[in-house]
Amino acid sequence: MNTVTLQSDGALQQNDVSVAADPLRYLSHKVELGQGYTLRSFFRMIERYPVFAQLNAFFPECMQLYQACPDGECLAPGMGYLELYKTVEMMGFPGDPRLEIYHTLCGVDGKDTCEIKAFPLENLLDMPVRIGKLKHVVFGDKVDVLEFDTVFNLFEFIEGIVWQLSFHRSPKECALRR
């Protein structure tokens, strides 16, 4: 699998060469995070490659929140880093089985995790970001959770983060119709 490295300044690199043009061709590439990669690095990537902002309807509001934040020291107390992981849930067996796959960005401190939607973006931007494991959840007589090493492609990485950040406000796309 081809790999793209996400740098802390927002640049994409492949084979130690910075990607200058046509970043969409790297969406299927495996993601590796460069040293010092933070949530701010993610937004710098979107600024550097604005075509990525067209991938999700929540980007305009997320970018507005980002641009209103301070330039540094945006850290959450009691949180060591942010982790993006995948979850695969198998449920409904026997009967009508189904499989759901989704991504989650959460805060981690030691072995404890927490949802980030309770933290304003200005407390998350300078938090280190890590890629976590795939959690395979099987619902049956009891719930089993198995963890596996996994990879994220660039599209999954972008979509997973912006989806989670979309819950920091209630944009019109999330409003319930009456």
PDB file of N, CA and C in Angstrom, residues 82-144:
ATOM      1  N   LEU A  82      -4.866  12.875  21.530  1.00  0.00           N
ATOM      2  CA  LEU A  82      -6.088  12.504  20.821  1.00  0.00           C
ATOM      3  C   LEU A  82      -5.792  11.239  20.025  1.00  0.00           C
ATOM      4  N   GLU A  83      -6.767  10.346  19.983  1.00  0.00           N
ATOM      5  CA  GLU A  83      -6.577   9.093  19.247  1.00  0.00           C
ATOM      6  C   GLU A  83      -7.738   8.880  18.291  1.00  0.00           C
ATOM      7  N   LEU A  84      -7.412   8.592  17.044  1.00  0.00           N
ATOM      8  CA  LEU A  84      -8.417   8.244  16.038  1.00  0.00           C
ATOM      9  C   LEU A  84      -8.374   6.732  15.870  1.00  0.00           C
ATOM     10  N   TYR A  85      -9.521   6.080  16.083  1.00  0.00           N
ATOM     11  CA  TYR A  85      -9.555   4.634  15.920  1.00  0.00           C
ATOM     12  C   TYR A  85     -10.806   4.217  15.154  1.00  0.00           C
ATOM     13  N   LYS A  86     -10.789   2.975  14.676  1.00  0.00           N
ATOM     14  CA  LYS A  86     -11.917   2.404  13.947  1.00  0.00           C
ATOM     15  C   LYS A  86     -12.653   1.434  14.857  1.00  0.00           C
ATOM     16  N   THR A  87     -13.954   1.357  14.639  1.00  0.00           N
ATOM     17  CA  THR A  87     -14.768   0.360  15.334  1.00  0.00           C
ATOM     18  C   THR A  87     -15.573  -0.414  14.294  1.00  0.00           C
ATOM     19  N   VAL A  88     -15.548  -1.717  14.428  1.00  0.00           N
ATOM     20  CA  VAL A  88     -16.369  -2.604  13.609  1.00  0.00           C
ATOM     21  C   VAL A  88     -17.297  -3.318  14.583  1.00  0.00           C
ATOM     22  N   GLU A  89     -18.602  -3.134  14.407  1.00  0.00           N
ATOM     23  CA  GLU A  89     -19.583  -3.776  15.288  1.00  0.00           C
ATOM     24  C   GLU A  89     -20.394  -4.793  14.497  1.00  0.00           C
ATOM     25  N   MET A  90     -20.440  -5.993  15.028  1.00  0.00           N
ATOM     26  CA  MET A  90     -21.294  -7.037  14.467  1.00  0.00           C
ATOM     27  C   MET A  90     -22.435  -7.225  15.451  1.00  0.00           C
ATOM     28  N   MET A  91     -23.659  -7.103  14.965  1.00  0.00           N
ATOM     29  CA  MET A  91     -24.812  -7.205  15.862  1.00  0.00           C
ATOM     30  C   MET A  91     -25.979  -7.874  15.159  1.00  0.00           C
ATOM     31  N   GLY A  92     -26.959  -8.277  15.965  1.00  0.00           N
ATOM     32  CA  GLY A  92     -28.195  -8.821  15.410  1.00  0.00           C
ATOM     33  C   GLY A  92     -28.135 -10.286  15.046  1.00  0.00           C
ATOM     34  N   PHE A  93     -27.143 -11.010  15.518  1.00  0.00           N
ATOM     35  CA  PHE A  93     -27.047 -12.423  15.193  1.00  0.00           C
ATOM     36  C   PHE A  93     -27.418 -13.239  16.417  1.00  0.00           C
ATOM     37  N   PRO A  94     -28.196 -14.232  16.402  1.00  0.00           N
ATOM     38  CA  PRO A  94     -28.898 -14.700  15.205  1.00  0.00           C
ATOM     39  C   PRO A  94     -30.080 -13.798  14.891  1.00  0.00           C
ATOM     40  N   GLY A  95     -30.598 -13.946  13.760  1.00  0.00           N
ATOM     41  CA  GLY A  95     -31.714 -13.096  13.351  1.00  0.00           C
ATOM     42  C   GLY A  95     -31.342 -12.294  12.136  1.00  0.00           C
ATOM     43  N   ASP A  96     -31.313 -10.985  12.319  1.00  0.00           N
ATOM     44  CA  ASP A  96     -31.049 -10.068  11.218  1.00  0.00           C
ATOM     45  C   ASP A  96     -29.676  -9.429  11.420  1.00  0.00           C
ATOM     46  N   PRO A  97     -28.591 -10.116  11.097  1.00  0.00           N
ATOM     47  CA  PRO A  97     -27.260  -9.584  11.397  1.00  0.00           C
ATOM     48  C   PRO A  97     -26.912  -8.381  10.526  1.00  0.00           C
ATOM     49  N   ARG A  98     -26.088  -7.510  11.120  1.00  0.00           N
ATOM     50  CA  ARG A  98     -25.589  -6.361  10.357  1.00  0.00           C
ATOM     51  C   ARG A  98     -24.201  -6.000  10.873  1.00  0.00           C
ATOM     52  N   LEU A  99     -23.492  -5.240  10.064  1.00  0.00           N
ATOM     53  CA  LEU A  99     -22.128  -4.828  10.377  1.00  0.00           C
ATOM     54  C   LEU A  99     -22.053  -3.320  10.223  1.00  0.00           C
ATOM     55  N   GLU A 100     -21.512  -2.632  11.232  1.00  0.00           N
ATOM     56  CA  GLU A 100     -21.323  -1.180  11.166  1.00  0.00           C
ATOM     57  C   GLU A 100     -19.850  -0.878  11.380  1.00  0.00           C
ATOM     58  N   ILE A 101     -19.321   0.038  10.574  1.00  0.00           N
ATOM     59  CA  ILE A 101     -17.927   0.454  10.682  1.00  0.00           C
ATOM     60  C   ILE A 101     -17.923   1.973  10.819  1.00  0.00           C
ATOM     61  N   TYR A 102     -17.237   2.479  11.847  1.00  0.00           N
ATOM     62  CA  TYR A 102     -17.160   3.932  12.024  1.00  0.00           C
ATOM     63  C   TYR A 102     -15.841   4.311  12.674  1.00  0.00           C
ATOM     64  N   HIS A 103     -15.558   5.616  12.643  1.00  0.00           N
ATOM     65  CA  HIS A 103     -14.323   6.165  13.194  1.00  0.00           C
ATOM     66  C   HIS A 103     -14.652   7.048  14.389  1.00  0.00           C
ATOM     67  N   THR A 104     -13.744   7.061  15.360  1.00  0.00           N
ATOM     68  CA  THR A 104     -13.933   7.869  16.559  1.00  0.00           C
ATOM     69  C   THR A 104     -12.636   8.590  16.883  1.00  0.00           C
ATOM     70  N   LEU A 105     -12.752   9.868  17.208  1.00  0.00           N
ATOM     71  CA  LEU A 105     -11.627  10.651  17.717  1.00  0.00           C
ATOM     72  C   LEU A 105     -11.939  10.926  19.180  1.00  0.00           C
ATOM     73  N   CYS A 106     -11.065  10.479  20.061  1.00  0.00           N
ATOM     74  CA  CYS A 106     -11.314  10.665  21.495  1.00  0.00           C
ATOM     75  C   CYS A 106     -10.052  11.166  22.179  1.00  0.00           C
ATOM     76  N   GLY A 107     -10.230  11.652  23.387  1.00  0.00           N
ATOM     77  CA  GLY A 107      -9.105  12.048  24.215  1.00  0.00           C
ATOM     78  C   GLY A 107      -8.628  10.860  25.028  1.00  0.00           C
ATOM     79  N   VAL A 108      -7.313  10.780  25.252  1.00  0.00           N
ATOM     80  CA  VAL A 108      -6.748   9.665  26.008  1.00  0.00           C
ATOM     81  C   VAL A 108      -5.810  10.223  27.070  1.00  0.00           C
ATOM     82  N   ASP A 109      -5.939   9.664  28.274  1.00  0.00           N
ATOM     83  CA  ASP A 109      -5.008   9.967  29.358  1.00  0.00           C
ATOM     84  C   ASP A 109      -4.718   8.649  30.059  1.00  0.00           C
ATOM     85  N   GLY A 110      -3.536   8.118  29.853  1.00  0.00           N
ATOM     86  CA  GLY A 110      -3.219   6.798  30.390  1.00  0.00           C
ATOM     87  C   GLY A 110      -4.073   5.760  29.710  1.00  0.00           C
ATOM     88  N   LYS A 111      -4.885   5.051  30.494  1.00  0.00           N
ATOM     89  CA  LYS A 111      -5.783   4.038  29.929  1.00  0.00           C
ATOM     90  C   LYS A 111      -7.212   4.549  29.817  1.00  0.00           C
ATOM     91  N   ASP A 112      -7.442   5.774  30.265  1.00  0.00           N
ATOM     92  CA  ASP A 112      -8.790   6.349  30.233  1.00  0.00           C
ATOM     93  C   ASP A 112      -9.013   7.115  28.934  1.00  0.00           C
ATOM     94  N   THR A 113     -10.226   6.986  28.395  1.00  0.00           N
ATOM     95  CA  THR A 113     -10.605   7.751  27.205  1.00  0.00           C
ATOM     96  C   THR A 113     -11.796   8.637  27.545  1.00  0.00           C
ATOM     97  N   CYS A 114     -11.952   9.697  26.757  1.00  0.00           N
ATOM     98  CA  CYS A 114     -13.098  10.586  26.953  1.00  0.00           C
ATOM     99  C   CYS A 114     -13.529  11.152  25.613  1.00  0.00           C
ATOM    100  N   GLU A 115     -14.797  11.470  25.530  1.00  0.00           N
ATOM    101  CA  GLU A 115     -15.309  12.127  24.333  1.00  0.00           C
ATOM    102  C   GLU A 115     -14.749  13.538  24.280  1.00  0.00           C
ATOM    103  N   ILE A 116     -14.494  14.028  23.081  1.00  0.00           N
ATOM    104  CA  ILE A 116     -13.921  15.375  22.961  1.00  0.00           C
ATOM    105  C   ILE A 116     -14.973  16.451  22.748  1.00  0.00           C
ATOM    106  N   LYS A 117     -16.221  16.067  22.514  1.00  0.00           N
ATOM    107  CA  LYS A 117     -17.224  17.083  22.218  1.00  0.00           C
ATOM    108  C   LYS A 117     -17.477  18.027  23.391  1.00  0.00           C
ATOM    109  N   ALA A 118     -17.092  17.615  24.597  1.00  0.00           N
ATOM    110  CA  ALA A 118     -17.251  18.488  25.760  1.00  0.00           C
ATOM    111  C   ALA A 118     -16.157  19.553  25.841  1.00  0.00           C
ATOM    112  N   PHE A 119     -15.097  19.405  25.051  1.00  0.00           N
ATOM    113  CA  PHE A 119     -13.973  20.343  25.068  1.00  0.00           C
ATOM    114  C   PHE A 119     -14.094  21.306  23.896  1.00  0.00           C
ATOM    115  N   PRO A 120     -13.928  22.601  24.137  1.00  0.00           N
ATOM    116  CA  PRO A 120     -13.910  23.523  23.005  1.00  0.00           C
ATOM    117  C   PRO A 120     -12.666  23.276  22.149  1.00  0.00           C
ATOM    118  N   LEU A 121     -12.761  23.601  20.883  1.00  0.00           N
ATOM    119  CA  LEU A 121     -11.661  23.379  19.953  1.00  0.00           C
ATOM    120  C   LEU A 121     -10.380  24.053  20.426  1.00  0.00           C
ATOM    121  N   GLU A 122     -10.507  25.226  21.076  1.00  0.00           N
ATOM    122  CA  GLU A 122      -9.306  25.931  21.542  1.00  0.00           C
ATOM    123  C   GLU A 122      -8.568  25.171  22.646  1.00  0.00           C
ATOM    124  N   ASN A 123      -9.160  24.084  23.168  1.00  0.00           N
ATOM    125  CA  ASN A 123      -8.454  23.233  24.127  1.00  0.00           C
ATOM    126  C   ASN A 123      -7.934  21.947  23.486  1.00  0.00           C
ATOM    127  N   LEU A 124      -8.079  21.823  22.188  1.00  0.00           N
ATOM    128  CA  LEU A 124      -7.678  20.580  21.526  1.00  0.00           C
ATOM    129  C   LEU A 124      -6.620  20.766  20.435  1.00  0.00           C
ATOM    130  N   LEU A 125      -6.492  21.965  19.905  1.00  0.00           N
ATOM    131  CA  LEU A 125      -5.665  22.167  18.714  1.00  0.00           C
ATOM    132  C   LEU A 125      -4.213  21.733  18.851  1.00  0.00           C
ATOM    133  N   ASP A 126      -3.617  21.890  20.010  1.00  0.00           N
ATOM    134  CA  ASP A 126      -2.202  21.553  20.158  1.00  0.00           C
ATOM    135  C   ASP A 126      -1.989  20.200  20.832  1.00  0.00           C
ATOM    136  N   MET A 127      -3.052  19.406  20.886  1.00  0.00           N
ATOM    137  CA  MET A 127      -2.946  18.054  21.421  1.00  0.00           C
ATOM    138  C   MET A 127      -2.336  17.139  20.350  1.00  0.00           C
ATOM    139  N   PRO A 128      -1.369  16.295  20.743  1.00  0.00           N
ATOM    140  CA  PRO A 128      -0.826  15.324  19.788  1.00  0.00           C
ATOM    141  C   PRO A 128      -1.931  14.385  19.300  1.00  0.00           C
ATOM    142  N   VAL A 129      -1.822  13.954  18.055  1.00  0.00           N
ATOM    143  CA  VAL A 129      -2.780  13.018  17.463  1.00  0.00           C
ATOM    144  C   VAL A 129      -2.057  11.703  17.197  1.00  0.00           C
ATOM    145  N   ARG A 130      -2.726  10.615  17.525  1.00  0.00           N
ATOM    146  CA  ARG A 130      -2.197   9.274  17.262  1.00  0.00           C
ATOM    147  C   ARG A 130      -3.255   8.443  16.559  1.00  0.00           C
ATOM    148  N   ILE A 131      -2.799   7.452  15.844  1.00  0.00           N
ATOM    149  CA  ILE A 131      -3.711   6.506  15.204  1.00  0.00           C
ATOM    150  C   ILE A 131      -3.807   5.284  16.096  1.00  0.00           C
ATOM    151  N   GLY A 132      -5.036   4.940  16.454  1.00  0.00           N
ATOM    152  CA  GLY A 132      -5.271   3.818  17.358  1.00  0.00           C
ATOM    153  C   GLY A 132      -5.557   2.525  16.622  1.00  0.00           C
ATOM    154  N   LYS A 133      -5.993   1.574  17.370  1.00  0.00           N
ATOM    155  CA  LYS A 133      -6.278   0.245  16.850  1.00  0.00           C
ATOM    156  C   LYS A 133      -7.724   0.146  16.362  1.00  0.00           C
ATOM    157  N   LEU A 134      -8.001  -0.912  15.653  1.00  0.00           N
ATOM    158  CA  LEU A 134      -9.359  -1.240  15.256  1.00  0.00           C
ATOM    159  C   LEU A 134      -9.976  -2.043  16.397  1.00  0.00           C
ATOM    160  N   LYS A 135     -11.156  -1.637  16.819  1.00  0.00           N
ATOM    161  CA  LYS A 135     -11.871  -2.347  17.880  1.00  0.00           C
ATOM    162  C   LYS A 135     -13.020  -3.113  17.233  1.00  0.00           C
ATOM    163  N   HIS A 136     -12.953  -4.421  17.330  1.00  0.00           N
ATOM    164  CA  HIS A 136     -13.983  -5.280  16.761  1.00  0.00           C
ATOM    165  C   HIS A 136     -14.929  -5.668  17.899  1.00  0.00           C
ATOM    166  N   VAL A 137     -16.153  -5.177  17.827  1.00  0.00           N
ATOM    167  CA  VAL A 137     -17.135  -5.393  18.880  1.00  0.00           C
ATOM    168  C   VAL A 137     -18.169  -6.398  18.373  1.00  0.00           C
ATOM    169  N   VAL A 138     -18.347  -7.471  19.140  1.00  0.00           N
ATOM    170  CA  VAL A 138     -19.322  -8.500  18.787  1.00  0.00           C
ATOM    171  C   VAL A 138     -20.384  -8.529  19.875  1.00  0.00           C
ATOM    172  N   PHE A 139     -21.635  -8.227  19.493  1.00  0.00           N
ATOM    173  CA  PHE A 139     -22.746  -8.271  20.430  1.00  0.00           C
ATOM    174  C   PHE A 139     -23.406  -9.641  20.344  1.00  0.00           C
ATOM    175  N   GLY A 140     -23.581 -10.275  21.445  1.00  0.00           N
ATOM    176  CA  GLY A 140     -24.229 -11.580  21.511  1.00  0.00           C
ATOM    177  C   GLY A 140     -24.733 -11.759  22.922  1.00  0.00           C
ATOM    178  N   ASP A 141     -24.539 -12.960  23.470  1.00  0.00           N
ATOM    179  CA  ASP A 141     -24.898 -13.193  24.863  1.00  0.00           C
ATOM    180  C   ASP A 141     -24.075 -12.282  25.769  1.00  0.00           C
ATOM    181  N   LYS A 142     -22.852 -12.003  25.356  1.00  0.00           N
ATOM    182  CA  LYS A 142     -21.996 -11.036  26.045  1.00  0.00           C
ATOM    183  C   LYS A 142     -21.308 -10.209  24.969  1.00  0.00           C
ATOM    184  N   VAL A 143     -20.750  -9.090  25.378  1.00  0.00           N
ATOM    185  CA  VAL A 143     -20.072  -8.220  24.424  1.00  0.00           C
ATOM    186  C   VAL A 143     -18.583  -8.546  24.465  1.00  0.00           C
ATOM    187  N   ASP A 144     -18.030  -8.876  23.322  1.00  0.00           N
ATOM    188  CA  ASP A 144     -16.598  -9.121  23.194  1.00  0.00           C
ATOM    189  C   ASP A 144     -15.983  -7.982  22.393  1.00  0.00           C
TER     190      ASP A 144
END
